[in-house]
Tab-separated table of C-alpha atoms in Angstrom:
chain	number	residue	atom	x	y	z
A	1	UNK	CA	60.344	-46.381	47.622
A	2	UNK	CA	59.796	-50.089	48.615
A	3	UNK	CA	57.607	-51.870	50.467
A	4	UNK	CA	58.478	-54.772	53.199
A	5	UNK	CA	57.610	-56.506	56.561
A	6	UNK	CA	57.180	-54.185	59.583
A	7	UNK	CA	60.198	-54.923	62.106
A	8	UNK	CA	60.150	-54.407	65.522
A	9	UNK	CA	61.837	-51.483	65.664
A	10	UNK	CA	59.361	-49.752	63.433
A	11	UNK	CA	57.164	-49.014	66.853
A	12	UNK	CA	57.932	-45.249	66.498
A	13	UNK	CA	57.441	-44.463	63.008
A	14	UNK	CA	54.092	-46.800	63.074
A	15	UNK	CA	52.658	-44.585	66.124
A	16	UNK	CA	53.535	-41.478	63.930
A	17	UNK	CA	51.623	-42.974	60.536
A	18	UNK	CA	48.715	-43.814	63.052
A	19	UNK	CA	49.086	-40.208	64.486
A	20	UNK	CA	48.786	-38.843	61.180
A	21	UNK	CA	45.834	-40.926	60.121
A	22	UNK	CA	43.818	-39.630	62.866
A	23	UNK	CA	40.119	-40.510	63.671
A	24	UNK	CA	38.584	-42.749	60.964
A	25	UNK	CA	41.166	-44.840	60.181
A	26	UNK	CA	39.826	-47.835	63.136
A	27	UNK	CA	42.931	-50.457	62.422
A	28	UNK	CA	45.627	-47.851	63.261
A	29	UNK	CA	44.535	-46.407	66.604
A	30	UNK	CA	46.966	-43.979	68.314
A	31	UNK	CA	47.977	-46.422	71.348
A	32	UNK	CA	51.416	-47.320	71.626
A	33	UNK	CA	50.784	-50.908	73.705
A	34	UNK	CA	48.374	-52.022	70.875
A	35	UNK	CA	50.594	-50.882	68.225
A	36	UNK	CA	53.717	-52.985	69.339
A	37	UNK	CA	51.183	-55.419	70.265
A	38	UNK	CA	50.243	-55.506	66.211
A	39	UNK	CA	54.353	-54.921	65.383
A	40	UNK	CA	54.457	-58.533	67.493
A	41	UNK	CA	51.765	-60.150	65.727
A	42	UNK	CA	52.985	-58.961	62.383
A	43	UNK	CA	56.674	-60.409	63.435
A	44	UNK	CA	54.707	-64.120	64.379
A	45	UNK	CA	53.135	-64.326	61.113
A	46	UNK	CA	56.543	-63.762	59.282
A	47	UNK	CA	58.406	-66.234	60.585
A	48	UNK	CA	55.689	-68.832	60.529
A	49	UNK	CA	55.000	-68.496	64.572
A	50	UNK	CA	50.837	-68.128	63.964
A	51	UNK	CA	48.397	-70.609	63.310
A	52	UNK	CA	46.550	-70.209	60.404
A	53	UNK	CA	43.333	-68.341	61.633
A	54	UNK	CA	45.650	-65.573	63.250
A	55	UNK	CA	48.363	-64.401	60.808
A	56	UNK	CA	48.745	-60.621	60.474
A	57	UNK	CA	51.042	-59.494	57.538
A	58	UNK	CA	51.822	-56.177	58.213
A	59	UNK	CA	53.554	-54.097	55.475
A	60	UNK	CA	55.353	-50.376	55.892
A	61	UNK	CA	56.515	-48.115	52.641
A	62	UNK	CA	60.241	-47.399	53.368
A	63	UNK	CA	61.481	-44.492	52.235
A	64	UNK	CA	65.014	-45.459	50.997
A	65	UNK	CA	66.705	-42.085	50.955
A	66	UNK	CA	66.034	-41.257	54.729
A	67	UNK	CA	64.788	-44.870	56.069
A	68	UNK	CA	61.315	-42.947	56.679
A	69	UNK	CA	57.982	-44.907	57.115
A	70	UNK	CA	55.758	-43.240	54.780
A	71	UNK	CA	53.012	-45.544	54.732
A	72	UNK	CA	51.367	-49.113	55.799
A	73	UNK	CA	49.133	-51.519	54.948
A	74	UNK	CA	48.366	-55.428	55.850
A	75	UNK	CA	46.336	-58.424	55.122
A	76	UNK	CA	44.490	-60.505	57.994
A	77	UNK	CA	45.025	-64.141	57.155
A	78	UNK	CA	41.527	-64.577	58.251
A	79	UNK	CA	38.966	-62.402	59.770
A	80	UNK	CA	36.266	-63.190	62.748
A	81	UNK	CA	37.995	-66.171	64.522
A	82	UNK	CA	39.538	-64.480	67.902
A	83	UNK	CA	37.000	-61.793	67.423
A	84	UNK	CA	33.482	-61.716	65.933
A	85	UNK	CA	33.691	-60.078	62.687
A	86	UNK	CA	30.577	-58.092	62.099
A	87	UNK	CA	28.566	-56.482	58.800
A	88	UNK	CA	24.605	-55.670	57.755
A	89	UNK	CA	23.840	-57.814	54.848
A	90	UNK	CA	21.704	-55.443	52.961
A	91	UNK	CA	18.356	-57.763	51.947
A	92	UNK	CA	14.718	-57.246	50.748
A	93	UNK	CA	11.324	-58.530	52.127
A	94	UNK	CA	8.336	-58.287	50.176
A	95	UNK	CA	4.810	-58.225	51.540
A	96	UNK	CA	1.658	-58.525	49.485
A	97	UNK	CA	-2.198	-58.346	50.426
A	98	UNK	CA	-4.279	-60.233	47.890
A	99	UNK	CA	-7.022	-58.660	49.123
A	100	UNK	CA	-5.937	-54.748	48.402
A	101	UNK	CA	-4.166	-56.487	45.193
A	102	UNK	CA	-0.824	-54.615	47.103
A	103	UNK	CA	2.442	-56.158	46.895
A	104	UNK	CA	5.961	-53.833	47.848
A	105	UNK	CA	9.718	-54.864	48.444
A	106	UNK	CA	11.439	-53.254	51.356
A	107	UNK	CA	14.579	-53.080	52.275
A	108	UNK	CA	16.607	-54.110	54.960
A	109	UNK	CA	19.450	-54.614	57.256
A	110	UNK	CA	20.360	-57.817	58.872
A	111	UNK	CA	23.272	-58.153	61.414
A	112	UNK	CA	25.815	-60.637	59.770
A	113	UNK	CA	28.928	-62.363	60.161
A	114	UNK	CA	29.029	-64.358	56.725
A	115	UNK	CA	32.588	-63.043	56.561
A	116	UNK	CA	34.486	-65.298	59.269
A	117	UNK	CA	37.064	-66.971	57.756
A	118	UNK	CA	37.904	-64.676	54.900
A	119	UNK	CA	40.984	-63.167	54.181
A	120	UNK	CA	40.960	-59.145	54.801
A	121	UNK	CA	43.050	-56.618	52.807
A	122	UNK	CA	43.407	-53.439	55.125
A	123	UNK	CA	45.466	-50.579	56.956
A	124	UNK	CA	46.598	-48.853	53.882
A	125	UNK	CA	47.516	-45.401	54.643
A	126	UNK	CA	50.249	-42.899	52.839
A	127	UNK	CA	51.507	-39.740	54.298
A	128	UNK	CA	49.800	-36.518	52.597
A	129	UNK	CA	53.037	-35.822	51.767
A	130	UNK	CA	53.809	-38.892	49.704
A	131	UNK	CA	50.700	-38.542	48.164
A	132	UNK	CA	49.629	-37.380	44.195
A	133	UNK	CA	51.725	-36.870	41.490
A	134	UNK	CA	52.883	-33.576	42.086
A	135	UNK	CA	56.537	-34.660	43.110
A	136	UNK	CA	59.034	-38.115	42.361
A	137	UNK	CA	56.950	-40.226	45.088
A	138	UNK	CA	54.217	-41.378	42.357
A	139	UNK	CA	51.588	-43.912	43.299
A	140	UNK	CA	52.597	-44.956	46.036
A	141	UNK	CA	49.236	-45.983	47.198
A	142	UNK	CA	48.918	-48.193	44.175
A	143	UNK	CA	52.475	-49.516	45.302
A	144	UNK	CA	51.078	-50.550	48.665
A	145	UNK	CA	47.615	-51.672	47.139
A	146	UNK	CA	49.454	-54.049	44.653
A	147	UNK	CA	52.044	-55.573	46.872
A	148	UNK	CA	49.948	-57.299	48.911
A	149	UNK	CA	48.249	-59.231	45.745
A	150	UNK	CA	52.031	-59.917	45.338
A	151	UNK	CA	52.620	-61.228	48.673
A	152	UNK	CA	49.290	-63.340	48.661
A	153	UNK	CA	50.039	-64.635	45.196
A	154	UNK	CA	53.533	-66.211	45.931
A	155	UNK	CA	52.150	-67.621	48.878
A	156	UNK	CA	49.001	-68.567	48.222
A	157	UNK	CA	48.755	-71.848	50.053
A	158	UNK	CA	48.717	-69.342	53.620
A	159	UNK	CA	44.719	-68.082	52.437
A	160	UNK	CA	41.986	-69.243	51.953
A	161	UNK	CA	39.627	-68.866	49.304
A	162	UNK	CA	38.177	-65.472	49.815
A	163	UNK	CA	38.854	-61.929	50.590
A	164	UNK	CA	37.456	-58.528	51.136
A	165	UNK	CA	37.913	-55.025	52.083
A	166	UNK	CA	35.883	-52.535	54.313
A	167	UNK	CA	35.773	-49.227	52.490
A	168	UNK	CA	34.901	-45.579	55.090
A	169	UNK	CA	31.654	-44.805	55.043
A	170	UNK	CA	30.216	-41.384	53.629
A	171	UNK	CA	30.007	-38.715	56.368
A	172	UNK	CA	28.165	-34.933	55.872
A	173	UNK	CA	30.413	-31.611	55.705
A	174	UNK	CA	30.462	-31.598	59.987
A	175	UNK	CA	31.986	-34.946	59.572
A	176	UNK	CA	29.431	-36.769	60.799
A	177	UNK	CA	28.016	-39.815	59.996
A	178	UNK	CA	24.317	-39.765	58.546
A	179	UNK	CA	23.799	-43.608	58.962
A	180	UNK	CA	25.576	-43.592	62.293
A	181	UNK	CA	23.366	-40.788	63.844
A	182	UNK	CA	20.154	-41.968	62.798
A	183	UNK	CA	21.055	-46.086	63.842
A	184	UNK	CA	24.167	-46.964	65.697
A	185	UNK	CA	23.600	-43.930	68.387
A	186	UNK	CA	20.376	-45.839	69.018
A	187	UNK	CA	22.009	-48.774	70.676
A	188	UNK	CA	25.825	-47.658	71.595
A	189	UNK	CA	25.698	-45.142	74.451
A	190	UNK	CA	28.795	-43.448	73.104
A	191	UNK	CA	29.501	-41.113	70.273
A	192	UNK	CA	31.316	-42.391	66.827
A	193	UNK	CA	34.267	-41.849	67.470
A	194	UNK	CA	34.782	-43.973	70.805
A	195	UNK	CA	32.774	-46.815	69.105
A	196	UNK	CA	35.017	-46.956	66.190
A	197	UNK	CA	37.860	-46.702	68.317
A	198	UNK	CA	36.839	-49.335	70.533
A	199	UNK	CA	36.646	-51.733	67.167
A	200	UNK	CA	40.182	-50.625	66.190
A	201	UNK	CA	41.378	-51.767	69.742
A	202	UNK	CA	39.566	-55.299	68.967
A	203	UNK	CA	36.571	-54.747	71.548
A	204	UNK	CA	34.171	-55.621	69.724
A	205	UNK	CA	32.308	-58.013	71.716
A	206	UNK	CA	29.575	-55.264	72.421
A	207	UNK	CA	28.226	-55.147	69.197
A	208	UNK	CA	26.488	-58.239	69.314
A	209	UNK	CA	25.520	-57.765	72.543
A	210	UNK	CA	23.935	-54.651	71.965
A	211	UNK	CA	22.875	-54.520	68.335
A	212	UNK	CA	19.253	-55.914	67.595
A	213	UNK	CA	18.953	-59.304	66.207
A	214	UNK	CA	16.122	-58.895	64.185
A	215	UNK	CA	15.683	-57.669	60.525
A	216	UNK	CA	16.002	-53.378	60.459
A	217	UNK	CA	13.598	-51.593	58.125
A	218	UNK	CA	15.526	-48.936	56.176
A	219	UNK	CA	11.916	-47.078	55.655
A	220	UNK	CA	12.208	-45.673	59.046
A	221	UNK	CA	15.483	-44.205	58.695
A	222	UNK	CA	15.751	-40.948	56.948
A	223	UNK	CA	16.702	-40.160	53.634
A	224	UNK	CA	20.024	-38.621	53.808
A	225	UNK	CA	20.978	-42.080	56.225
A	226	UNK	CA	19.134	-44.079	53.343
A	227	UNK	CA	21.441	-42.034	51.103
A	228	UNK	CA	24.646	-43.728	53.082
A	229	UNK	CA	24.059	-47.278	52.256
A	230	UNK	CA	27.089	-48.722	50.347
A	231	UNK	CA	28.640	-44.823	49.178
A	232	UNK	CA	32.359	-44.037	50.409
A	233	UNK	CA	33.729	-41.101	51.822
A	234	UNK	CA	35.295	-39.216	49.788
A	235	UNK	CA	38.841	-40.018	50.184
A	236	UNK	CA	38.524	-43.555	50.128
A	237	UNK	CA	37.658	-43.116	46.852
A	238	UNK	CA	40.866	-43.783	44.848
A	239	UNK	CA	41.212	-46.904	47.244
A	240	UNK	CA	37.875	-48.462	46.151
A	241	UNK	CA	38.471	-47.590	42.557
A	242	UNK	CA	41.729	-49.474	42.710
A	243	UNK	CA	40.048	-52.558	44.401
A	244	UNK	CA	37.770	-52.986	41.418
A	245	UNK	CA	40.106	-52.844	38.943
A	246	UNK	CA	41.964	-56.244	40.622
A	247	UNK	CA	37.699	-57.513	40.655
A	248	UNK	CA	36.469	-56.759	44.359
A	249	UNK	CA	32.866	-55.931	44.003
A	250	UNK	CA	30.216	-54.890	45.997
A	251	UNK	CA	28.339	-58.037	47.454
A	252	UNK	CA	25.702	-56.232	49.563
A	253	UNK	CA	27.210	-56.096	53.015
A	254	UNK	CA	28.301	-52.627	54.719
A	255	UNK	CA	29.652	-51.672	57.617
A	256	UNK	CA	27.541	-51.528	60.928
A	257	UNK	CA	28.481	-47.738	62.158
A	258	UNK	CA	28.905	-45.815	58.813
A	259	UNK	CA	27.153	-47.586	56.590
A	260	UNK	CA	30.309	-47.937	54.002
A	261	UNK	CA	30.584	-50.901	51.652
A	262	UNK	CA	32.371	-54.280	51.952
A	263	UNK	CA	34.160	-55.126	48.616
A	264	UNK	CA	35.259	-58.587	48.167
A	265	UNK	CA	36.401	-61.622	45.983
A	266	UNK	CA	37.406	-64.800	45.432
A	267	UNK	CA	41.680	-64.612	45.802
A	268	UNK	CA	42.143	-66.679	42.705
A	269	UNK	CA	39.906	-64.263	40.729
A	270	UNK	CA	41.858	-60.997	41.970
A	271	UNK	CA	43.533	-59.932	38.163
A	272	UNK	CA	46.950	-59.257	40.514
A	273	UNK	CA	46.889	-62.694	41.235
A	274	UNK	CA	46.054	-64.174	38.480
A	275	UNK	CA	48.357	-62.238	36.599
A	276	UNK	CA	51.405	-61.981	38.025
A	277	UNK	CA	54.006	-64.422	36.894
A	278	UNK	CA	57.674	-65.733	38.522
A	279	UNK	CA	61.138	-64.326	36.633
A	280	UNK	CA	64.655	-65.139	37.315
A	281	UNK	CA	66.628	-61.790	37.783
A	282	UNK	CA	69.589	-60.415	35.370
A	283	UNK	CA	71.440	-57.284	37.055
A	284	UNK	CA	72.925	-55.539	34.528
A	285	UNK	CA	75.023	-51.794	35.462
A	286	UNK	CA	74.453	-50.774	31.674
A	287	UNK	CA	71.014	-50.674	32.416
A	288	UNK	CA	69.503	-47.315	32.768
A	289	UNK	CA	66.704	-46.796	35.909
A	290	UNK	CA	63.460	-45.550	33.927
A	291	UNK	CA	61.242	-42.309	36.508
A	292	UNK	CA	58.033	-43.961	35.725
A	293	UNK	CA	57.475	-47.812	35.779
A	294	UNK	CA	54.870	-50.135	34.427
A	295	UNK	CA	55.648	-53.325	36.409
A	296	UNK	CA	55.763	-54.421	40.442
A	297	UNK	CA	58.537	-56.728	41.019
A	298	UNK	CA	58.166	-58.470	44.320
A	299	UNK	CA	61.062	-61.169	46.725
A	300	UNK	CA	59.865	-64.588	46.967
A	301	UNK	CA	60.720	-65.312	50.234
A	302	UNK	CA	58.498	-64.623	53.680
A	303	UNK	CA	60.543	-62.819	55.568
A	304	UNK	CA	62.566	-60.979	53.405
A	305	UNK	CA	59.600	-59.989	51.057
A	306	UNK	CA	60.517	-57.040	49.415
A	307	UNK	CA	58.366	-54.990	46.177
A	308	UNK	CA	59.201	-51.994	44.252
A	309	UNK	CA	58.936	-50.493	41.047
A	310	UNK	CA	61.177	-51.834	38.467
A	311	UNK	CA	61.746	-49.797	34.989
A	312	UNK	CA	61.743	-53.049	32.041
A	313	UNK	CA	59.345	-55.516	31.466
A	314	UNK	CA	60.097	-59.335	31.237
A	315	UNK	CA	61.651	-60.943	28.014
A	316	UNK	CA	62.043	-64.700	28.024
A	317	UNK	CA	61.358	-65.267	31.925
A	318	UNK	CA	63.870	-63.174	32.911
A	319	UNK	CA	64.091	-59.616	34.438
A	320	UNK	CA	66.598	-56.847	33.686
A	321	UNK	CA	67.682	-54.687	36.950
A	322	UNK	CA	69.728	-51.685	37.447
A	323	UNK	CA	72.112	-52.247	40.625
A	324	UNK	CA	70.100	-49.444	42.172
A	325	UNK	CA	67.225	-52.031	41.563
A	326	UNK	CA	68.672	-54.587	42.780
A	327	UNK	CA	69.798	-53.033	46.107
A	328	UNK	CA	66.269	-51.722	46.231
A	329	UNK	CA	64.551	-55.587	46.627
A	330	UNK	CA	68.088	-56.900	47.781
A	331	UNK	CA	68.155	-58.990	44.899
A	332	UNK	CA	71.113	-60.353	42.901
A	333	UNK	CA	71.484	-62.291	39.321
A	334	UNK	CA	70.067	-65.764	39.481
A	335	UNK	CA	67.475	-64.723	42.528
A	336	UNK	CA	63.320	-65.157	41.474
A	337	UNK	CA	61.431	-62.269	41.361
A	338	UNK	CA	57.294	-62.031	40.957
A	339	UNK	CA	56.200	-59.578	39.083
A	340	UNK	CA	53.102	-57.891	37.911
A	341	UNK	CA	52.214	-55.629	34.736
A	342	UNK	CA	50.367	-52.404	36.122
């Protein structure tokens, strides 16, 4: 398994991934014109065609034995410049009467776009069947979660000083969304689903035009919406879990339809990217390919960025590889690799 750029003849197996992803999963919709449109974008950022404010690195896990896409993820170069970028910044107001000798905190929501500018980690998705530890294809999610640290730490100069990640929002056993149902239906005159697929599309325009300005009160929501603030669904869990490990934290702000939390960072702090470290590569065909691996080894150039698994750890800035290894990243003695203890 490897990870590397999307190419532009990737359109098919991308609409399949998204296909398989299904409702939920708002940056991957099931359109074939946006999808090549994002293929396009991805292909601008690469070869250093984008400004700045409008880079889209967009990743696929390559199966190596078939040349399957089993997976995807990106990172937006900047969020909230094209588009507004929108949260609720969970805060508190406190009201007192000296009088009644009465003084209570209340909580509330307040429409937000503190984010703009930021740096977004997102899209990660893995085929069920490339998922768990039950067969030869093991953590691949971490694989996909981890090279993009990689990728931002070799070229770190491209972001800026921040980043986050939006995390699903809880919904009930009828898949529905408490926090959606008892807010968002209020002001959208459409059900969840075409809301959030409107977002994925990049309409997003009628959120601030339709969302209230002022402050909400959560007091006048009910309890099992109350309940939603900040909590994940349930199979976003191993992807939030994963996120804090590298540092991402939870900073307050969710997101405006499901209620699910924003986790986020400052880049240099992320332990990926602090951590990782440069190594010239050694290909050696006595060296024997190891099933499980410890360390991410990742290609230090843009558009042939490249990261896999690799079965040795560094000795004296230098990297053993198998040939099968080397093939793997397309890597050969005397190249620089990046790599990262996991």
């Amino acid at each position: 398994m490897r990870i590397r750029p999307i190419a532009r003849d990737d359109l098919d197996g991308l609409q399949a991934l998204s296909q398989q992803a299904g409702v939920g999963f708002t940056s991957l919709p099931d359109n074939r014109e946006f999808l090549a449109g994002k293929i396009e974008a991805a292909a601008s950022a690469f070869e250093e065609r984008t400004e700045r404010d409008n880079r889209l690195y967009f990743f696929v896990l390559e199966d190596e034995t078939d040349g399957e896409l089993a997976g995807c993820c990106a990172i937006e170069g900047q969020v909230g410049h094209d588009v507004p970028f929108y949260h609720y910044r969970l805060g508190t107001l406190a009201h007192s009467s000296v009088q009644l000798d009465l003084h209570r905190t209340i909580d509330t929501l307040f429409l937000s776009s503190d984010h703009t500018g930021d740096a977004e980690v997102c899209s990660l998705f893995v085929r069920p069947e490339y998922r768990g530890e039950a067969n030869r294809h093991l953590r691949n999610g971490a694989l996909l979660s981890k090279a993009r640290w990689l990728f931002i730490a070799e070229f770190r100069d491209r972001f800026p000083e921040k980043v986050l990640a939006e995390m699903r929002g809880l919904f009930d056993d009828n898949n529905r969304s408490p926090f959606w149902e008892s807010l968002g239906r209020h002001f959208f005159p459409m059900d969840f689903d075409e809301a959030d697929r409107l977002t994925g599309l990049g309409q997003k325009s009628f959120i601030g035009e339709l969302m209230p300005k002022f402050p909400i009160y959560t007091t006048f929501m009910p309890e099992e919406a109350r309940e939603c603030i900040g909590q994940v669904h349930r199979h976003t869990r191993p992807a939030l879990e994963m996120l804090k490990k590298e540092g991402l934290r939870w900073e307050g702000y969710i997101d405006i339809f499901d209620g699910g939390p924003t986790v986020e960072a400052y880049i240099d702090d992320v332990r990926a990217v602090r951590n990782s470290q440069r190594c010239r590569v050694e290909v050696d065909a006595n060296a024997i390919e190891e099933s499980v691996s410890r360390w991410l080894a990742a290609t230090t150039t843009m558009l042939g960025f490249t990261a896999a698994w690799v079965g040795r750890a560094p000795r004296d800035e230098s990297i053993v590889l198998t040939p099968a290894e080397a093939r793997r990243l397309n890597v050969t003695t005397g190249d620089t690799l990046r790599l990262l203890e996991t």
